[in-house]
Every structure is written in structure tokens, then in C-alpha cells.
XYZ file of C-alpha atoms in Angstrom:
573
model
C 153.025 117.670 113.191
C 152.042 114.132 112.634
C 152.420 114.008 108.508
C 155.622 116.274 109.153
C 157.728 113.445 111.281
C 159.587 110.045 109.913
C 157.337 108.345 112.209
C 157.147 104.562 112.328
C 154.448 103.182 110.986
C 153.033 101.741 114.626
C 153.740 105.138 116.260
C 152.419 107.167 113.523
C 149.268 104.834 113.193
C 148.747 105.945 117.086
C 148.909 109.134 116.457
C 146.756 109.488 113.917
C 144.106 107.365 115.695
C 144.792 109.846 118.808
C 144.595 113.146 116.254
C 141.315 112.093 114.848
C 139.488 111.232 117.831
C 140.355 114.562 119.799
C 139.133 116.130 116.041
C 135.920 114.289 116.336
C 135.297 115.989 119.781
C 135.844 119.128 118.631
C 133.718 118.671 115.345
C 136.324 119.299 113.469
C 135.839 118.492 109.714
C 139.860 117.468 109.467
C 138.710 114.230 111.792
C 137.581 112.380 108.952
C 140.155 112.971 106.671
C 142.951 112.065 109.824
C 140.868 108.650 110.706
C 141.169 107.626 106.958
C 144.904 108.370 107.246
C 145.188 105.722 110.366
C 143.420 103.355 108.352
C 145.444 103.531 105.095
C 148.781 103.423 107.326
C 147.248 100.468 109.422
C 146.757 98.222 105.522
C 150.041 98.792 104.920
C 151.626 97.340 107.389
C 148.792 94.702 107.355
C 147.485 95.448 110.587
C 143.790 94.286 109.712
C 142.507 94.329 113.608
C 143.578 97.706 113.563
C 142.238 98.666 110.303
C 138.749 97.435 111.525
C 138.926 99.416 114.939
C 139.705 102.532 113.425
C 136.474 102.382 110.971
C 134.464 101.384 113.507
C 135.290 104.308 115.191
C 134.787 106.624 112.284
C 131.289 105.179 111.700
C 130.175 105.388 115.401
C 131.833 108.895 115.320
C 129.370 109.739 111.737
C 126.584 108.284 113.416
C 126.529 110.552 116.269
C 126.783 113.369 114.098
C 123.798 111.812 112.103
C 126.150 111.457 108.731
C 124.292 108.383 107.571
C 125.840 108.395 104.300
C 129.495 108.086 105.313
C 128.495 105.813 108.496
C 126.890 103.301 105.971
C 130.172 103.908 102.983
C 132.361 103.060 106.597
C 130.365 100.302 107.519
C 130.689 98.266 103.921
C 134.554 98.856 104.183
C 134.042 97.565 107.529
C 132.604 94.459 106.423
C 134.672 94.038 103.403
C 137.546 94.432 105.853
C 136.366 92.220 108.129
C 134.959 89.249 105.683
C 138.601 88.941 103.429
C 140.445 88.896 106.755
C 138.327 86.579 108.569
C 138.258 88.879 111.782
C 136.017 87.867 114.649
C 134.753 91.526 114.954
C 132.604 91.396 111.576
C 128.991 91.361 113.568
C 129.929 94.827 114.842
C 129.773 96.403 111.023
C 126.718 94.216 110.415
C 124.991 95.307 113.691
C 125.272 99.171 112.633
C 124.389 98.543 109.228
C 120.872 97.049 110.943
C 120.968 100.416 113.271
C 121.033 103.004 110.569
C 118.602 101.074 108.419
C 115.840 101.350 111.280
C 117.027 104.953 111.935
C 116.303 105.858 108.603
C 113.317 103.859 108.803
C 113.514 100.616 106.648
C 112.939 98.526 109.718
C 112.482 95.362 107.449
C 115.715 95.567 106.120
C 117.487 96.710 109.636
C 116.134 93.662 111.481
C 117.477 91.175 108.595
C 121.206 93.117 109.290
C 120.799 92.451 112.791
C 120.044 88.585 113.095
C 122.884 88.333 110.692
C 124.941 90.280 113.460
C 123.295 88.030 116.225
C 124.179 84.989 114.172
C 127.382 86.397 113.402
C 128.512 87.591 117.127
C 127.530 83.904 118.346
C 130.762 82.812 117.026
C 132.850 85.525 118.397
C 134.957 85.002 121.172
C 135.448 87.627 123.589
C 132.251 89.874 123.643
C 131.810 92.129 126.179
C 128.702 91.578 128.329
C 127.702 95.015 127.025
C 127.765 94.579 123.548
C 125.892 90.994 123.550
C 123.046 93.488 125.849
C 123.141 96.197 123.456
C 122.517 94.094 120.070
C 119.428 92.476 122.260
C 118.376 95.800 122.699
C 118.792 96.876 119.159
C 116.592 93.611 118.089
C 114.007 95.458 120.755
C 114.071 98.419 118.425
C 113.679 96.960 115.430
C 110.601 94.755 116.448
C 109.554 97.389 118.126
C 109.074 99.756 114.864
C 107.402 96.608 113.249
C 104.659 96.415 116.327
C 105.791 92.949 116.968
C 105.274 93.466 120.594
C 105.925 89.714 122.087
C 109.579 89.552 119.949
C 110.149 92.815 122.023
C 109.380 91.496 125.508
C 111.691 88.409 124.783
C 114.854 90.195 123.547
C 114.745 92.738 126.003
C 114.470 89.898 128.907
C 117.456 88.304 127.373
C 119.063 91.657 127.069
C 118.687 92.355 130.940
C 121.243 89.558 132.381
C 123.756 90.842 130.175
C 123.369 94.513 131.246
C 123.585 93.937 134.663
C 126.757 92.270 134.337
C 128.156 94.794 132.921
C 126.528 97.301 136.142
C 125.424 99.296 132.891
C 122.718 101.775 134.564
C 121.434 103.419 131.140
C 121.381 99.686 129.674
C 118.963 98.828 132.556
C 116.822 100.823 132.615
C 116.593 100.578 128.627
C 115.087 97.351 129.346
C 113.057 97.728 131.738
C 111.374 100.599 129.583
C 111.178 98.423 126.191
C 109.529 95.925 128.413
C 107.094 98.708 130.017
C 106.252 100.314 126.150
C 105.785 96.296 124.919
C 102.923 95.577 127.222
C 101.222 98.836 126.764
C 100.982 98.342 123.406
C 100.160 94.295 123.428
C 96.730 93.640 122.484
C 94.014 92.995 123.763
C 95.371 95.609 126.527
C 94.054 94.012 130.190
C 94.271 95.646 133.248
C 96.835 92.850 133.940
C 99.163 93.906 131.210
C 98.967 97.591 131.797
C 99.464 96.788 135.550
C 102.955 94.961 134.292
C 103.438 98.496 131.613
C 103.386 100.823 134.471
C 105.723 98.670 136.988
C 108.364 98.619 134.456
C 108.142 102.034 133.270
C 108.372 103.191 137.074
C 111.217 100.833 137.431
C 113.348 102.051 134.205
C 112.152 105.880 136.190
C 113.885 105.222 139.259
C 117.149 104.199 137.359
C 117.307 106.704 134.828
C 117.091 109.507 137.694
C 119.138 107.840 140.178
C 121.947 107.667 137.317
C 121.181 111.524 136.215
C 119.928 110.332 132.921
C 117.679 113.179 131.725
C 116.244 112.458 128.346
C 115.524 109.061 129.082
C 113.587 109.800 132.354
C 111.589 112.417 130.509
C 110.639 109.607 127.839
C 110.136 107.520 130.679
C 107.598 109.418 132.176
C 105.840 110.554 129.474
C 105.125 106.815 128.728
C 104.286 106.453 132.210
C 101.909 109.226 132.338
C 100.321 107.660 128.790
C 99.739 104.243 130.874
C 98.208 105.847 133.551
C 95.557 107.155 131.319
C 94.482 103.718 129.943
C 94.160 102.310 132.979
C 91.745 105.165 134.201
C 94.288 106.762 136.816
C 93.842 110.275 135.323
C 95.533 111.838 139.041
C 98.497 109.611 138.166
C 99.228 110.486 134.845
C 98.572 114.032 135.525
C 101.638 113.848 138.468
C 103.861 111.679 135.853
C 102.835 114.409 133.012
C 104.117 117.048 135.551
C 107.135 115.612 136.353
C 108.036 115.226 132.476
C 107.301 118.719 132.534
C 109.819 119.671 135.203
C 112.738 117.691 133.738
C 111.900 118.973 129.970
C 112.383 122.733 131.267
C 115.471 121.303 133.237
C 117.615 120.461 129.966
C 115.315 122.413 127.614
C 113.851 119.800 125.090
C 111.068 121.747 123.537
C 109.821 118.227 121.918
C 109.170 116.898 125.249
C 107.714 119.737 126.179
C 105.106 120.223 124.282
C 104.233 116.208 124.444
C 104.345 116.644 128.523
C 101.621 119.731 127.909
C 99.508 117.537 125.922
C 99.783 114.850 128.416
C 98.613 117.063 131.043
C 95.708 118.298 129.160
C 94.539 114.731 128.568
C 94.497 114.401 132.243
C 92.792 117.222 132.760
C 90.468 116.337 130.492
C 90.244 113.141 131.703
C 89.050 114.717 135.263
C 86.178 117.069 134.214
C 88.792 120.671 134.087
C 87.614 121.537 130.790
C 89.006 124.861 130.661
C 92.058 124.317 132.083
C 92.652 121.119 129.646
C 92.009 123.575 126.585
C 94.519 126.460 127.948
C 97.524 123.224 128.709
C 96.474 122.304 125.056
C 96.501 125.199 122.855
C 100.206 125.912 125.173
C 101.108 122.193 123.620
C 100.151 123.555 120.132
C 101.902 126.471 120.005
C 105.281 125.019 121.344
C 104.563 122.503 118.560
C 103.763 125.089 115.691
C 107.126 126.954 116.771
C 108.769 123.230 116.202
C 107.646 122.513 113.291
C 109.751 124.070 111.137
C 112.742 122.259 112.628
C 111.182 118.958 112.913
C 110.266 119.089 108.882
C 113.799 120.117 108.081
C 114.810 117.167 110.088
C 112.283 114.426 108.677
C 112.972 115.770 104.757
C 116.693 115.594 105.841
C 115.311 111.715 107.285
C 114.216 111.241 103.958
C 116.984 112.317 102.053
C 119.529 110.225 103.940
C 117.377 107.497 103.201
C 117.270 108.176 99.362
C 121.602 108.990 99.627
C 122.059 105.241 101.241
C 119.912 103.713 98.725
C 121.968 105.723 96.237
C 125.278 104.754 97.699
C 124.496 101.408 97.444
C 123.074 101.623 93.768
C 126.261 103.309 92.938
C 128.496 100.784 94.265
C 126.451 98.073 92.008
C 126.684 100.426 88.852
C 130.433 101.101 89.281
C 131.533 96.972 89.732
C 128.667 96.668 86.467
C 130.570 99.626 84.867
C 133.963 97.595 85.304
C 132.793 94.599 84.065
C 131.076 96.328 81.017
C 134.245 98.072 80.483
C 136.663 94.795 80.547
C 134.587 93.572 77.908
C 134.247 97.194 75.855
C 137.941 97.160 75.938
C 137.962 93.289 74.772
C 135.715 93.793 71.994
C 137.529 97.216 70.876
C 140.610 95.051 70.372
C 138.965 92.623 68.254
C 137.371 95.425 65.816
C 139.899 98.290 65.709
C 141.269 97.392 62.614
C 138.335 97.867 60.537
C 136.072 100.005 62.926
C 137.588 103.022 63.487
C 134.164 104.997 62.565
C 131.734 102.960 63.601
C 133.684 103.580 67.202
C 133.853 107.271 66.919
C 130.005 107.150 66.352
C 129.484 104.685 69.287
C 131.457 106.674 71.807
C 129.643 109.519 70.182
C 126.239 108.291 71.780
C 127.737 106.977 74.352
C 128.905 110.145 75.462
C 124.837 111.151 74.954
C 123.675 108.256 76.919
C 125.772 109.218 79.868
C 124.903 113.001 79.523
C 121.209 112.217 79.361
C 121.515 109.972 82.868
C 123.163 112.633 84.393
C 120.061 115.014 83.484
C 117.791 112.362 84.487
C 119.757 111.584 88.281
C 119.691 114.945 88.568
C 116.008 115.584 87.926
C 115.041 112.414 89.786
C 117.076 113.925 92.800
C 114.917 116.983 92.446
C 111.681 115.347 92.319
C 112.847 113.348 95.257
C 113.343 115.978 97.689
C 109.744 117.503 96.542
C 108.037 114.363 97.168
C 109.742 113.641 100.375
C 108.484 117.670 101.282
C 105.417 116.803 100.190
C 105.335 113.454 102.708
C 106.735 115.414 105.849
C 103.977 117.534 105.244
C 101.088 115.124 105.315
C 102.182 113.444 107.753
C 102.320 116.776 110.036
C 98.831 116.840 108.616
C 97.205 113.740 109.425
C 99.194 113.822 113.223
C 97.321 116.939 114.006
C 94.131 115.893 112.630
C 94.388 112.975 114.738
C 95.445 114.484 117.830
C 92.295 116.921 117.591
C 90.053 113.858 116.824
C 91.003 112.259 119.827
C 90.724 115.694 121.724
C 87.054 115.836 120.913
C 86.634 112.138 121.531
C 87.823 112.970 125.067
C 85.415 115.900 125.927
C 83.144 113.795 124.823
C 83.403 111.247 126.810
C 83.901 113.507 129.914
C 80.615 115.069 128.555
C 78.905 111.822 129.423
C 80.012 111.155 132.839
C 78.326 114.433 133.185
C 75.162 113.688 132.043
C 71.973 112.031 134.223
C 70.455 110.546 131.087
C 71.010 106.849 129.858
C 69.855 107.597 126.321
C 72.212 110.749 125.984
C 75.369 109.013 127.299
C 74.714 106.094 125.168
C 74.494 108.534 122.370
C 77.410 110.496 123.024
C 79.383 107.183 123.439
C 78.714 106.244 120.200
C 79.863 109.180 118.659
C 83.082 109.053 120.342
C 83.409 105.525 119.603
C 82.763 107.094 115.157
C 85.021 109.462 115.940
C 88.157 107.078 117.580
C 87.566 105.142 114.643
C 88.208 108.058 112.005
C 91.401 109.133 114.177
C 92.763 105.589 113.820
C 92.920 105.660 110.468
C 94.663 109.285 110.478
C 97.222 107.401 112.969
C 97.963 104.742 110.709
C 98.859 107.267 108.065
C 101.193 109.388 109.580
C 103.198 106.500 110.944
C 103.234 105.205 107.728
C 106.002 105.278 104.498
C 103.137 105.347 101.674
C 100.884 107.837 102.628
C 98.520 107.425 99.711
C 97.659 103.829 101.153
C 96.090 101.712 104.176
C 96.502 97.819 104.527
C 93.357 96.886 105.671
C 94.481 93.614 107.190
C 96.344 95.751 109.798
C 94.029 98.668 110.174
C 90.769 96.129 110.630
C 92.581 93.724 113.084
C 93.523 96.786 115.192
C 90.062 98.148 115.389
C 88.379 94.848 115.693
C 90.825 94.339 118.532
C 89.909 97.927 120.173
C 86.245 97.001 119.459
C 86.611 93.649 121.188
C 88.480 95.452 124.401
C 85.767 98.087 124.834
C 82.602 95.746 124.225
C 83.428 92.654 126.068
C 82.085 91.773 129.591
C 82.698 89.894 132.213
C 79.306 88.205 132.252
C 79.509 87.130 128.276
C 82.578 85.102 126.299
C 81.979 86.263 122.679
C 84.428 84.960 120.728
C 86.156 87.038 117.752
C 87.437 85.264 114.839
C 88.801 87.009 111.456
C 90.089 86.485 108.236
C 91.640 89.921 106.480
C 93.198 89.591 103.291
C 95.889 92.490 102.538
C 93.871 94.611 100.541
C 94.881 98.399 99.801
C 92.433 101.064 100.341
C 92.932 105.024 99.841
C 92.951 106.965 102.663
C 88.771 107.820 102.496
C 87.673 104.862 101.888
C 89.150 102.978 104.398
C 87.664 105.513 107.012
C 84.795 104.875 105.251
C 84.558 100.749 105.170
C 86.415 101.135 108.777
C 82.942 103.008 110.105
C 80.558 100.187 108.685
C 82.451 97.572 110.573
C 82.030 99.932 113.620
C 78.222 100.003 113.447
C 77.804 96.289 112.406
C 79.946 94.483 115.319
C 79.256 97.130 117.585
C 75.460 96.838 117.279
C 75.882 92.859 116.907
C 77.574 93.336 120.372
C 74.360 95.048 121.978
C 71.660 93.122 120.504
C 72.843 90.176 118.718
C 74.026 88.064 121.923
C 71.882 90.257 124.487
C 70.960 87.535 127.034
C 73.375 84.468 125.882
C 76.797 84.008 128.183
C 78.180 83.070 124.470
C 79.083 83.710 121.084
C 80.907 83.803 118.048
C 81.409 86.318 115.680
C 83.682 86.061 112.184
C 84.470 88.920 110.160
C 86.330 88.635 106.848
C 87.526 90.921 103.887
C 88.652 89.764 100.908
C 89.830 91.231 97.548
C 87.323 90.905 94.667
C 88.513 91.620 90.756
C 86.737 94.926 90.829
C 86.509 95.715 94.829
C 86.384 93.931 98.206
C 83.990 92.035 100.143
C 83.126 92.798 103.650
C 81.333 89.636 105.374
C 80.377 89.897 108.917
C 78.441 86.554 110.530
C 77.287 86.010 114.187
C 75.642 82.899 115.856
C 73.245 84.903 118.050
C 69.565 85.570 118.095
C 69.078 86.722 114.649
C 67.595 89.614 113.416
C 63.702 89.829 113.016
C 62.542 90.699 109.796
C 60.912 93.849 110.497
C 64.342 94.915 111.894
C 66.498 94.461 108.752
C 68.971 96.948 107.591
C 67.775 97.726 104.217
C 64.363 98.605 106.197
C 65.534 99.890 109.799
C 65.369 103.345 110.760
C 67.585 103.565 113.603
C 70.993 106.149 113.371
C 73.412 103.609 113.174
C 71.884 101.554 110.069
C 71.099 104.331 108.620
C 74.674 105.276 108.594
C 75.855 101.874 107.185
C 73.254 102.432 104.261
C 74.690 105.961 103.779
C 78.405 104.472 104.289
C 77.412 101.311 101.660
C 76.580 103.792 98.687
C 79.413 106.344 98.961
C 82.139 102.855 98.458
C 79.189 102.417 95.657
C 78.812 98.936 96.888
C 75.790 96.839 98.275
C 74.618 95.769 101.348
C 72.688 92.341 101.743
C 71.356 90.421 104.899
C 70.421 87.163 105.712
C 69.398 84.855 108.447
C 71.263 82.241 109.688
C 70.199 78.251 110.427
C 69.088 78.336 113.426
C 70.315 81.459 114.281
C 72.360 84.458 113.497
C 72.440 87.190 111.339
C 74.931 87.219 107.986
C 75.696 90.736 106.230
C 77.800 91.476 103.072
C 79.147 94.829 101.833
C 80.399 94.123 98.226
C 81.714 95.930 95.498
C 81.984 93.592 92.590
């Protein structure tokens, strides 16, 4: 009806705009198609505002629908649009450029798109309170995803003002559960902190059910029931664990679900109910294993889309190169036609072979993409359940020793657990990482040291923890490996090296050598006696650093310090 009437431009424009959003809502693939029609009329008759609006609304409209691809191709009209025209609105095509590049995770990239859009929206005129919140929010995200926790806690308290001036609910509570996530996960965790987690996690609670906002809540109390545990509330987070539960089944979300059943096996755990915590877990398992097909067709389709924006982009470059190249072909052609008639047929000869071999090879490369990106949803899966079961058995064993009369035997089961949190961290920091072949030990050593630090400190001593980690890449084993010598060191430098003395300090550093790494670990307390030296003691956990020294085939060495102290070295030269 609309392509059929001598509309004018204006009213036809409206129509189409009209057309396509009522197509959008009833996933209709013509909506596309009609919202590209709006825009073409809206250039010609130069109406550049409404140009912009309209492809805004087709990219929001693609993002929805998770159609990264034509969201991004949308978003550089957007800004092309928006950049020739000088239009105030340009921060908006910038901001959702940042959005999809942390939803396809390249969070580095996203947050550089969004303080452009921050920088860019500070000149607008005319933002809605809403927007201004929501951009805060999205620099939450993407700081988030990079674990810098104290860049989260300040945009999301400059977010909050914003939101409630706008009396957005959802907004709110947003904030208050960025801030509640952000302390959590700030170390070194102290009661203090987690006290702050768990009162904004109950606030963003109490807003996101007041307002009838189900997924959120469940999120919210999952995260609340998560707190609870650190802070040794295990009745708590079982009751936050059940109400996740309750409003998972009410809007089935099988992925919440399953996390809510794990949740409450934890607690369970947590409070002695062995049997009952293995029955909530194996339910979580099974709900997961009937997921898991889905979720890998969703993270290889993650994947893809990232590979197809990356492509996109490539593309765009190659065609404006192509042009270029071809101005000049076409240049040079008329220079030499007269006397190089064959030597062109020849070159467009191979030219024609150069451009059928790239096609082979893009079309291979696309293949071998798609397996490797299988290949990475897969061990990821992998090392997720391996460290989920890790820290399973790390919690029976830890209930196993409040069970137990006998100092030496809890002592003993402790440090096991402590061995095996240790092995699970690495298996976290794999499956939340892109390269899966690789650990930076910088990050993975600061975060144990940091754990270490948290469970070993007193009240009655001030040991100090200084450290100096170079970015060194390890495979997978190996840094599970080194990451279980630095275990046994601090952790026995903690018990015996400053046993008596209020203070300390202790320095750990790693750096790269030509050939392998060095592992130096120094302490100012009471020194080791001689007769007690790791190449010569016989106790389990020096043992184990002997055994873990020769399997990275490096070599341990010891020595005392002036006045006192102990200095060891792991090297590999």
C-alpha cells in the first residue's frame, strides 16, 4: 500500500518508519528491507536527523534480535551519517558500536568506543537523563568484563543520579546491583566490603521485584545467595538460592535454574547435609547437560558473529583499497594500451587466478574458523566443569574438617583443599578466557597471592605482601604446576617463617628468563635452620615443591638472609 501511493515524500517517509517498526514486532523479515526504504526517502529530501533516527532504530531493532552483523553495518552508516552532517546525535552510533563489541566479547575495543561516546555525548545538547545513566552503565559493563572493579563502583555511582531522574526502576536497580557484584569481587574481599556487596544486591532485589522485573531479580539473587556464602552465612544463601529457584520455575529460565540448584547445594554443603548437597547437585548437572547443546550452539554462533564483524570491517577496508587500486589500474591501462594489448590479457589472466585462489582461501579460512571456534566452546565447557567439581570437593572437604576432633587431621585436610582451590583457579581462568592454550601469570599469581593473603592473615600479625609479576605466558599445566609451588612456599612462610613476630614482609617476583622464568620468593622472618632446608626436609609440602621443581625441569635453591629470612629461587634457565 505504501510503495503503491504518490505519497509525499514527508508522509511516505512516516509511513515507512510506521510499516517497519510494526514489521519488527512481528519478526517479520520485510522490516529491514521497509526501514532501509525510510532511510533512502529521508536522504533525498535531505532530512539527515531523520535519516539518523531511522538507523538507529534498525540497529537497536538487529540488536535485540542478536543480528550483530547488520547492527554493526547500521551503526558505521550511522556514524558516517552522523560525522558528514555534523548531527549532535553521533555518540549514540558510537555508544552501540562499544555495546556489541563487549557483547561479542572484545571488551578492550568496546570500552575505547564508549569513552569516545562519553566524550562525544558531553557536547550534546539535549540528552535525556536516561541515556547519560545508561552509557554510565554501559562503562560499568565494560570494566566490569575487564575485572577493573573500582572503575565499576565509580561509573555506576555517577550513573545512579541520572536514573533516578528519570524514575527509571530497571535503571536503579541496575546500579545498585553493578555496585553489589563490584565489591564482591574487589580484592582483598573484607567482611566490610562483602557487608557493602550484600546491602546493594538486597537493595537492587527489592526494586527489581517491586517493578515485576523477573530475570533481573533471579540474577539478583543468585549473586546474593553467592555473597552470602563468602561471608559464612550458609542459612542465608541457602533462602536467597531458594528464592532464585522459585522465580526461575516462574518464567522458566533453565540457565538460572540449574545455577540456583548449584547454589543450593553449596549451601548445603556448606552446613554439613552431605547427601542432600550431592542429590541438589547432580539435579544442577543434569539440567546443565540437557543445556548444553543450546548454550554451544549459542557461544560458536558468539564466535562466529565475532569473526563476521571483524570480516565486515576487513571488507569495508579491502573494497575503499580495491577502489583506489582500481583508479590507478585504470590510469596505468590508459597509458599502455597502445602497445600492451597482450601483456594485459595475460595480467588480467592471473589476475582472474589471484582472485579465484582468495576466494578458495576465505572460504577455507571460514571453515577452519568455525572448527576452531567448536573446538574453543568445547574446552571451555571442559575446564568450567572441571572447575566446578574441583571446588565441589574442596567444599566437602572443608565441611569434612569441621567434623573432625583432631588438630593434625584438619590441618591436613585444609591443606589439601587449599592444593586443590589452587588447581580450580587456574581451570577458572581458562574458561573465562579468549586463548585457551595460554595463562598470564601476572594475573593468575596476583589473584592467588591475593586469595593466599585473605585466608592467611590475622588479626594479631601485619605481614606485608609485596610483588613484582612480569607478563609471562605459561601453558595450561604448567602454570597449575608453578601456581602449586607458590602455594606451599608462602603458605608455609606464613606458618613458620613469622610465627611469633606481630610483623613482616614478604616479596615474591617472576620474571621471564631467555629460556624459562624465575620464581623468587624472599621473607624477613626467622630464617630457616639448616637442618630444615628444602633440598633436605622431609615434610609433605617440600616434598611436593621438590616433586613440582623437576616436572617444570627447573631448580630449586635456598639461602639465608642477613640477619634474617629465608630466600628461594625456582629457575629454569
Amino acid at each position: 500500500m505504501v510503495q503503491r501511493r504518490q505519497l509525499p515524500d514527508i508522509a511516505r517517509y512516516q509511513a515507512l518508519r510506521a510499516l517497519s517498526d510494526a514489521l519488527f514486532t512481528q519478526a517479520s523479515p520485510d522490516a529491514r528491507p521497509v526501514g532501509e526504504q525510510a532511510v533512502a526517502v529521508a536522504t533525498r529530501r535531505r532530512d539527515w536527523p531523520g535519516a539518523s533516527e531511522t538507523l538507529y532504530q534498525l540497529l537497536v531493532q538487529c540488536e535485540r534480535q542478536s543480528d550483530y552483523v547488520a547492527a554493526t553495518a547500521y551503526c558505521q552508516q550511522g556514524l558516517e551519517l552522523t560525522k558528514a552532517h555534523a548531527l549532535p546525535d553521533q555518540w549514540r552510533f558510537t555508544q552501540c558500536l562499544g555495546v556489541l563489541a563487549v557483547d561479542t566479547k572484545d571488551a578492550a575495543a568496546g570500552l575505547r568506543w564508549l569513552r569516545v561516546a562519553y566524550h562525544q555525548q558531553g557536547r550534546a545538547t539535549q540528552v535525556k537523563p536516561k541515556e547519560r545513566g545508561g552509557l554510565l552503565l554501559n562503562l560499568a559493563t565494560a570494566f566490569s568484563v575487564l575485572q577493573q572493579y573500582d572503575s565499576v563502583l565509580y561509573y555506576a555511582a555517577r550513573a545512579l543520579p541520572p536514573m533516578q531522574q528519570a524514575g527509571d526502576a530497571r535503571g536503579q536497580g541496575s546500579v545498585y546491583q553493578f555496585k553489589g557484584e563490584a565489591y564482591a569481587l574487589l580484592q582483598p574481599q573484607t567482611p566490610t566490603r562483602l557487608d557493602s556487596a550484600a546491602a546493594n544486591m538486597r537493595r537492587a532485589l527489592q526494586l527489581f521485584r517491586r517493578h515485576q522485573f523477573v530475570s533481573p531479580a533471579t540474577a539478583s539473587a543468585l549473586a546474593l545467595s553467592r555473597t552470602y556464602r563468602q561471608m559464612g552465612r550458609p542459612v542465608a544463601s541457602q533462602q536467597a538460592a531458594e528464592l532464585a529457584l522459585r522465580l526461575a520455575q516462574q518464567t522458566p529460565m533453565p540457565e538460572y535454574q540449574a545455577e540456583a540448584l548449584a547454589c543450593l547445594a553449596w549451601a548445603q554443603a556448606d552446613q554439613g547435609h552431605a547427601a542432600r548437597s550431592f542429590a541438589l547437585d547432580n539435579q544442577a548437572q543434569d539440567l546443565r547437560d540437557s543445556l548444553f547443546s543450546h548454550d554451544k550452539a549459542q557461544a560458536l554462533a558468539q564466535l562466529q558473529v565475532r569473526y563476521d564483524v571483524k570480516l565486515l570491517t576487513e571488507q569495508k577496508r579491502a573494497a575503499e583499497f580495491e577502489q583506489r587500486s582500481q583508479r590507478a589500474q585504470l590510469h596505468s591501462l590508459w597509458l599502455l594500451l597502445g602497445g600492451l594489448t597482450t601483456t594485459i590479457g595475460v595480467g588480467a589472466w592471473l589476475y582472474w587466478r589471484l582472485r579465484r585462489q582468495k576466494a578458495l582461501l576465505a572460504v577455507a579460512n571460514q571453515a577452519n574458523c568455525r572448527a576452531v571456534a567448536e573446538k574453543e566452546v568445547l574446552l571451555q565447557e571442559i575446564h568450567h566443569r572441571v572447575k566446578n567439581n574441583l571446588q565441589l570437593v574442596s567444599g566437602l572437604l572443608g565441611w569434612q574438617a569441621s567434623t573432625l576432633p583432631e588438630p593434625a587431621l584438619v590441618a591436613a585436610l585444609s591443606a589439601s583443599r587449599d592444593r586443590i582451590q589452587n588447581m580450580a583457579m587456574v581451570h577458572e581462568f581458562l574458561y573465562q578466557a579468549d586463548n585457551l592454550a595460554e595463562v598470564r601469570m601476572d594475573q593468575y599469581l596476583r589473584k592467588l597471592l591475593d586469595s593466599l593473603k585473605v585466608a592467611l592473615d590475622t588479626s594479631e600479625q601485619n605481614i606485608e605482601l609485596s610483588m613484582d609479576l612480569a607478563p609471562v605466558i605459561m601453558s595450561p599445566k604448567e602454570a597449575s604446576t608453578l601456581g602449586l609451588v607458590v602455594n606451599e612456599i608462602v603458605t608455609n612462610a606464613y606458618k613458620h617463617a613469622f610465627q611469633g613476630l606481630a610483623q613482616g614482609h614478604l616479596h615474591v617476583s617472576f620474571a621471564s628468563r631467555p629460556m624459562g622464568f624465575q620464581l623468587v620468593i624472599a621473607d624477613d622472618g626467622a630464617g630457616m635452620p639448616a637442618e630444615d632446608a628444602p633440598a633436605k626436609a622431609h615434610s609433605l609440602g617440600m616434598q611436593l615443591v621438590r616433586t613440582l621443581t623437576k616436572q617444570l625441569k627447573a631448580k630449586l635453591s635456598v639461602t639465608r638472609s642477613c640477619p634474617t629470612g629465608t630466600h628461594l629461587e625456582v629457575t629454569r634457565a
